[in-house]
Coordinates of N, CA and C in Angstrom, one line a residue:
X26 N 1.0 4.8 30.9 CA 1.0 5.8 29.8 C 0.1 5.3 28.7
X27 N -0.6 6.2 28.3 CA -1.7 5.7 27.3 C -1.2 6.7 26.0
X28 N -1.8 6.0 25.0 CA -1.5 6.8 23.1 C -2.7 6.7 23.0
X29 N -2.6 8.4 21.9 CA -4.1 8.3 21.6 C -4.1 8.0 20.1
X30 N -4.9 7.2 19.0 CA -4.3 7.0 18.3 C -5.1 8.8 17.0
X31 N -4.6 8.7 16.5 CA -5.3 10.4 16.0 C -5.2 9.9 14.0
X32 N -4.4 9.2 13.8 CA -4.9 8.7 12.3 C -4.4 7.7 11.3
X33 N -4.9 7.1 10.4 CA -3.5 6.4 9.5 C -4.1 7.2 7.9
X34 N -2.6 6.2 6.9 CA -3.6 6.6 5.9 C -2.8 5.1 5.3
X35 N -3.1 5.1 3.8 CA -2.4 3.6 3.6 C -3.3 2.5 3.3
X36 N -2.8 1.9 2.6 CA -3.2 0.1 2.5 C -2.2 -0.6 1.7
X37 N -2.6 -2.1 1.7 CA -1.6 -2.6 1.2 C -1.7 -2.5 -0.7
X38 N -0.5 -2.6 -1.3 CA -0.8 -2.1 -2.5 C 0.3 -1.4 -3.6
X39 N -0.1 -1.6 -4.8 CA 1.2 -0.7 -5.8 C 0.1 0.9 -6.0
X40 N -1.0 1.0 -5.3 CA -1.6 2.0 -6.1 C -0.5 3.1 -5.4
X41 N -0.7 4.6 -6.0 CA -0.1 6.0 -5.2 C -0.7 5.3 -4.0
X42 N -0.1 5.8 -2.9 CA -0.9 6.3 -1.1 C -1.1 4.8 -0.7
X43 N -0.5 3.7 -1.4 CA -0.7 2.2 -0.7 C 0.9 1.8 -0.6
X44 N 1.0 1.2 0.2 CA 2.2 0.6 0.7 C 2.5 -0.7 0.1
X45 N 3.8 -1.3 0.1 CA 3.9 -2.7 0.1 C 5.9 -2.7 0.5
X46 N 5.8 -3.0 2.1 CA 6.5 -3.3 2.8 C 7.3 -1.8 3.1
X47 N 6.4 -0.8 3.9 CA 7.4 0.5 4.1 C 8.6 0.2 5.3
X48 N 9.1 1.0 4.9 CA 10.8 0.4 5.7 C 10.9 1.6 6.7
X49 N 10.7 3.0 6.3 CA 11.3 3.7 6.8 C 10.5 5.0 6.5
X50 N 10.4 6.0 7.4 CA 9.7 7.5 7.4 C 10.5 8.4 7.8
X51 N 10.4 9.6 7.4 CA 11.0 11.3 7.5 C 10.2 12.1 7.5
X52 N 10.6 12.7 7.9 CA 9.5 14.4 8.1 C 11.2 15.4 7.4
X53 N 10.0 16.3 6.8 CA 10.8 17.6 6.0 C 10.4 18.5 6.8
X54 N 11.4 19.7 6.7 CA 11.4 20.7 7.5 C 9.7 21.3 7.6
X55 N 9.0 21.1 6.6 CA 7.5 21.6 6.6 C 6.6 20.4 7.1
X56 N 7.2 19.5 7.5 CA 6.3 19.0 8.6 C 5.4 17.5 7.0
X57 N 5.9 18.0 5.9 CA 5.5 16.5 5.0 C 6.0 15.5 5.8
X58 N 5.8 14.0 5.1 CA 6.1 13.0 5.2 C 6.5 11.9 4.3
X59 N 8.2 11.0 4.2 CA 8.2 10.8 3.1 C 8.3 9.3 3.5
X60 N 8.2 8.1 2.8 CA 7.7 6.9 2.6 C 9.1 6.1 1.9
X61 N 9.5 5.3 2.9 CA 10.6 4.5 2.1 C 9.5 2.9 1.6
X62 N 9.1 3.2 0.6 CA 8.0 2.2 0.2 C 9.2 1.1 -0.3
X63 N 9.4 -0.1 0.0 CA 10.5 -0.5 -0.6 C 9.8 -2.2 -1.5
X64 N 8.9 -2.5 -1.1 CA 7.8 -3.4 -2.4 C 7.6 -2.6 -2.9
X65 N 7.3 -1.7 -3.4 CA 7.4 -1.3 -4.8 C 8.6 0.0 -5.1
X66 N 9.5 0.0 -4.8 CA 10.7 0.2 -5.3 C 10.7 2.0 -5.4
X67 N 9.7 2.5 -4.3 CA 9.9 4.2 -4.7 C 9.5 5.1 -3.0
X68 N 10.0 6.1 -3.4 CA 9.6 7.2 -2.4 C 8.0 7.9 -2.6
X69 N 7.6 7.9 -1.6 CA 6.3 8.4 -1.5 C 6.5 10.0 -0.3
X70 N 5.7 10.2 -0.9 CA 5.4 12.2 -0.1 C 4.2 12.5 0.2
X71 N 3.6 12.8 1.3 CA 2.4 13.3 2.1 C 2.4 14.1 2.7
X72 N 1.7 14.9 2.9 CA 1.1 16.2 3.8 C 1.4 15.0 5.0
X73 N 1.0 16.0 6.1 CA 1.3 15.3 7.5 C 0.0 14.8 7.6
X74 N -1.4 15.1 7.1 CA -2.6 14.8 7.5 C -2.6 13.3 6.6
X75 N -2.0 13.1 5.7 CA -1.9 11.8 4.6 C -2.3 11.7 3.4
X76 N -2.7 13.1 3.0 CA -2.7 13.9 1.7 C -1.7 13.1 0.4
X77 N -1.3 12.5 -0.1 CA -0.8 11.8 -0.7 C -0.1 13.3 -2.1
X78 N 1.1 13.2 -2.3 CA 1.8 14.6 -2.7 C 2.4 14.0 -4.3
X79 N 3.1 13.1 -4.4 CA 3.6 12.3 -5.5 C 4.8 11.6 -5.0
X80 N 5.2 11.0 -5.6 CA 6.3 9.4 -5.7 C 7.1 9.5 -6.6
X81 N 8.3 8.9 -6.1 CA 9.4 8.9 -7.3 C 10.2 7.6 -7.2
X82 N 10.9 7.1 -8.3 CA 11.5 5.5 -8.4 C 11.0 4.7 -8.9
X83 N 11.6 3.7 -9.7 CA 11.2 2.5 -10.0 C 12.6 1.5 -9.7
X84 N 11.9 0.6 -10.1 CA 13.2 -0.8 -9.7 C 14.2 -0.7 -11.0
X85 N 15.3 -0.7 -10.4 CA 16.3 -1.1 -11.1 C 17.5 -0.4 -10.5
X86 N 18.4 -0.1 -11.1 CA 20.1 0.4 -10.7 C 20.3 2.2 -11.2
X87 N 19.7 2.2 -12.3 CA 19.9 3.9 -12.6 C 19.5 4.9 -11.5
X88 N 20.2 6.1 -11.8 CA 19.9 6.9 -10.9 C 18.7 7.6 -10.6
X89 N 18.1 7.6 -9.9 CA 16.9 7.8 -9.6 C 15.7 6.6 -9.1
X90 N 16.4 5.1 -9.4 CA 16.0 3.9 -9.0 C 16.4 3.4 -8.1
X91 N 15.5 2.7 -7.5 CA 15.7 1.6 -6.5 C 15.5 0.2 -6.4
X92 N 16.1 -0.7 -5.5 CA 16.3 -2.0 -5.5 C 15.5 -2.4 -4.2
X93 N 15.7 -1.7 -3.6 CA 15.5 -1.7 -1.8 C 15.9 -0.5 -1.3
X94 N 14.7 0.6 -1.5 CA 14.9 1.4 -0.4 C 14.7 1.0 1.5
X95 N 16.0 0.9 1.8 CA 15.6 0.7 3.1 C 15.9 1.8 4.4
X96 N 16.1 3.0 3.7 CA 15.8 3.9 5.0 C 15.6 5.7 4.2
X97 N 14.9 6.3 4.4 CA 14.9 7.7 3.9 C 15.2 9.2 5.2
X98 N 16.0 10.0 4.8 CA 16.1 10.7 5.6 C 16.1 12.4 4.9
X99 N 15.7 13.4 5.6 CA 15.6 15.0 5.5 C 16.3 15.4 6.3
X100 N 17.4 16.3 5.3 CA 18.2 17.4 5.8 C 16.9 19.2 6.5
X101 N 17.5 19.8 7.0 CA 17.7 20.4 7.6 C 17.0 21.9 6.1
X102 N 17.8 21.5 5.3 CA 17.5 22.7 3.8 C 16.1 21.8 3.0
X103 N 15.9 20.5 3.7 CA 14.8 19.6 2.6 C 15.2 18.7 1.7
X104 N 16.3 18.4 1.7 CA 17.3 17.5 0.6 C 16.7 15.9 1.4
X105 N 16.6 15.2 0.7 CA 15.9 14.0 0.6 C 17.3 12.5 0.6
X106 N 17.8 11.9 1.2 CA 19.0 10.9 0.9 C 17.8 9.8 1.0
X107 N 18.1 8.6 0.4 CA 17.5 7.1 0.3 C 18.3 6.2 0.6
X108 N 18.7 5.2 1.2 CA 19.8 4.6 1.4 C 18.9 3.6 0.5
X109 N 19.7 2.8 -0.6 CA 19.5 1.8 -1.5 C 20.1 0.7 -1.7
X110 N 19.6 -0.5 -0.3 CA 20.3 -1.4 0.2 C 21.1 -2.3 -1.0
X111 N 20.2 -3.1 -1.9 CA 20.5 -4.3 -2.4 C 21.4 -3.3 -3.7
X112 N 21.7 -2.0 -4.0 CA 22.5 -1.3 -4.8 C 23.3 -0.7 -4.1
X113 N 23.5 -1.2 -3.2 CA 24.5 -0.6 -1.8 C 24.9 0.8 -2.3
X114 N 24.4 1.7 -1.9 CA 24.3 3.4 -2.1 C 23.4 4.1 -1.6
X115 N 23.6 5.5 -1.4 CA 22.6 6.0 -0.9 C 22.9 7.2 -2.0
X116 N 21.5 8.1 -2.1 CA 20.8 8.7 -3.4 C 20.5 10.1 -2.5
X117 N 21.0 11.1 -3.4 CA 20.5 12.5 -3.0 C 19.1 12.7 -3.7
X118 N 18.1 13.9 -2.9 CA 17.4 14.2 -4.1 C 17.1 15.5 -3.8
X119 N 16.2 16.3 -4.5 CA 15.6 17.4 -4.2 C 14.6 17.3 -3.5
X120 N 13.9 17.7 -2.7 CA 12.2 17.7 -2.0 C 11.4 17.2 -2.9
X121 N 11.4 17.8 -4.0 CA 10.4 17.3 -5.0 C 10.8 15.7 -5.9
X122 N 11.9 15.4 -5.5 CA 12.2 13.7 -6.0 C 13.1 13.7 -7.4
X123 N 13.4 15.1 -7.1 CA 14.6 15.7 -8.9 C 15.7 14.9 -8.1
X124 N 16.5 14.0 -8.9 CA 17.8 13.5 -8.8 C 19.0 14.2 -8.7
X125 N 19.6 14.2 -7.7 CA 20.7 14.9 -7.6 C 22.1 14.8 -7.6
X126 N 22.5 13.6 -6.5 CA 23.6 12.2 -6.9 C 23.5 11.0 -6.4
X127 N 24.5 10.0 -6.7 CA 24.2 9.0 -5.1 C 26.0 8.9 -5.0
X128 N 25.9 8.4 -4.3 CA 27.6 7.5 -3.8 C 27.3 6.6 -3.1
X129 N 28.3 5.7 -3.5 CA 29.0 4.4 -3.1 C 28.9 3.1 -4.0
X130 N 29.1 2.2 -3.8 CA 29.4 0.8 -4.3 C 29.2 -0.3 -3.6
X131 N 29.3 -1.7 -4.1 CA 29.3 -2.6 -3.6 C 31.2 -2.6 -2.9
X132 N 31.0 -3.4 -1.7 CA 32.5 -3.9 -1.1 C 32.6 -3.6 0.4
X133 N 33.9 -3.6 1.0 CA 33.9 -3.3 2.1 C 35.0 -2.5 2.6
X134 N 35.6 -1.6 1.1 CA 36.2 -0.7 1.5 C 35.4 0.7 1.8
X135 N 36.8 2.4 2.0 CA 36.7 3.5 2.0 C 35.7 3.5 0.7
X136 N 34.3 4.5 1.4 CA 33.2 4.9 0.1 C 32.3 3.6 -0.8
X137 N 32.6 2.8 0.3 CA 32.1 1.4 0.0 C 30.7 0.8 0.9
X138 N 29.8 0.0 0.3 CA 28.5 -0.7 1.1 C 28.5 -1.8 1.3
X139 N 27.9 -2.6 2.1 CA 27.1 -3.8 2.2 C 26.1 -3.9 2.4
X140 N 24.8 -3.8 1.2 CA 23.6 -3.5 1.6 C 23.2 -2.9 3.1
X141 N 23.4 -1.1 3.2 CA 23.8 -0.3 3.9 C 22.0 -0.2 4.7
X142 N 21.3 -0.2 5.3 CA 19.9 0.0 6.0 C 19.4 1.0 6.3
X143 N 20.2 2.1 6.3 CA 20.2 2.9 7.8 C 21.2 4.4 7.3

């Protein structure tokens, strides 16, 4: 079996559309693409061609921050979850990166994380 390879976009980097250590990818019902960029502490959004759309997050614990995003996933309606390892939680958002909630904590009870990945 052979791949054909058809594109990238990216480099290494804090600029918009550069990476530094992506963890994790999603596609939205429209076929974007969103970027668990986790060296620099935010979600990134692209057209499918690599169009670069805007980013959201910085480092820290408030809501709408990250420590370690290490996995991003798209619902079905477009809703955005981030799983945010080293703040053991994972983060709702809108499509467009509007804050919506997160849940969980540190520990290893019911509604509870241990820097969660996945």
């Amino acid at each position: 079996m052979t791949y054909k390879f058809l594109f990238k976009w990216g480099s290494q980097g804090g600029a918009f559309g550069s990476f530094n250590n992506p963890r994790a990818v999603a596609l939205d019902p429209s076929g974007n693409v969103f970027v668990a960029d986790g060296g620099n502490k935010r979600i990134q959004k692209f057209r499918n061609n690599g169009t670069f759309i805007h980013a959201w997050g910085t480092n820290g614990s408030e809501n709408g921050q990250f420590r370690s995003p290490t996995a991003v996933a798209v619902d079905r309606s477009g809703f955005v979850y981030v799983t945010d390892g080293v703040n053991n939680r994972i983060q709702k958002f809108r499509n467009d990166g509007t804050f919506l909630r997160t849940w969980g904590q540190s520990g290893n009870e019911v509604e509870q994380f241990n820097e969660p990945e996945g």
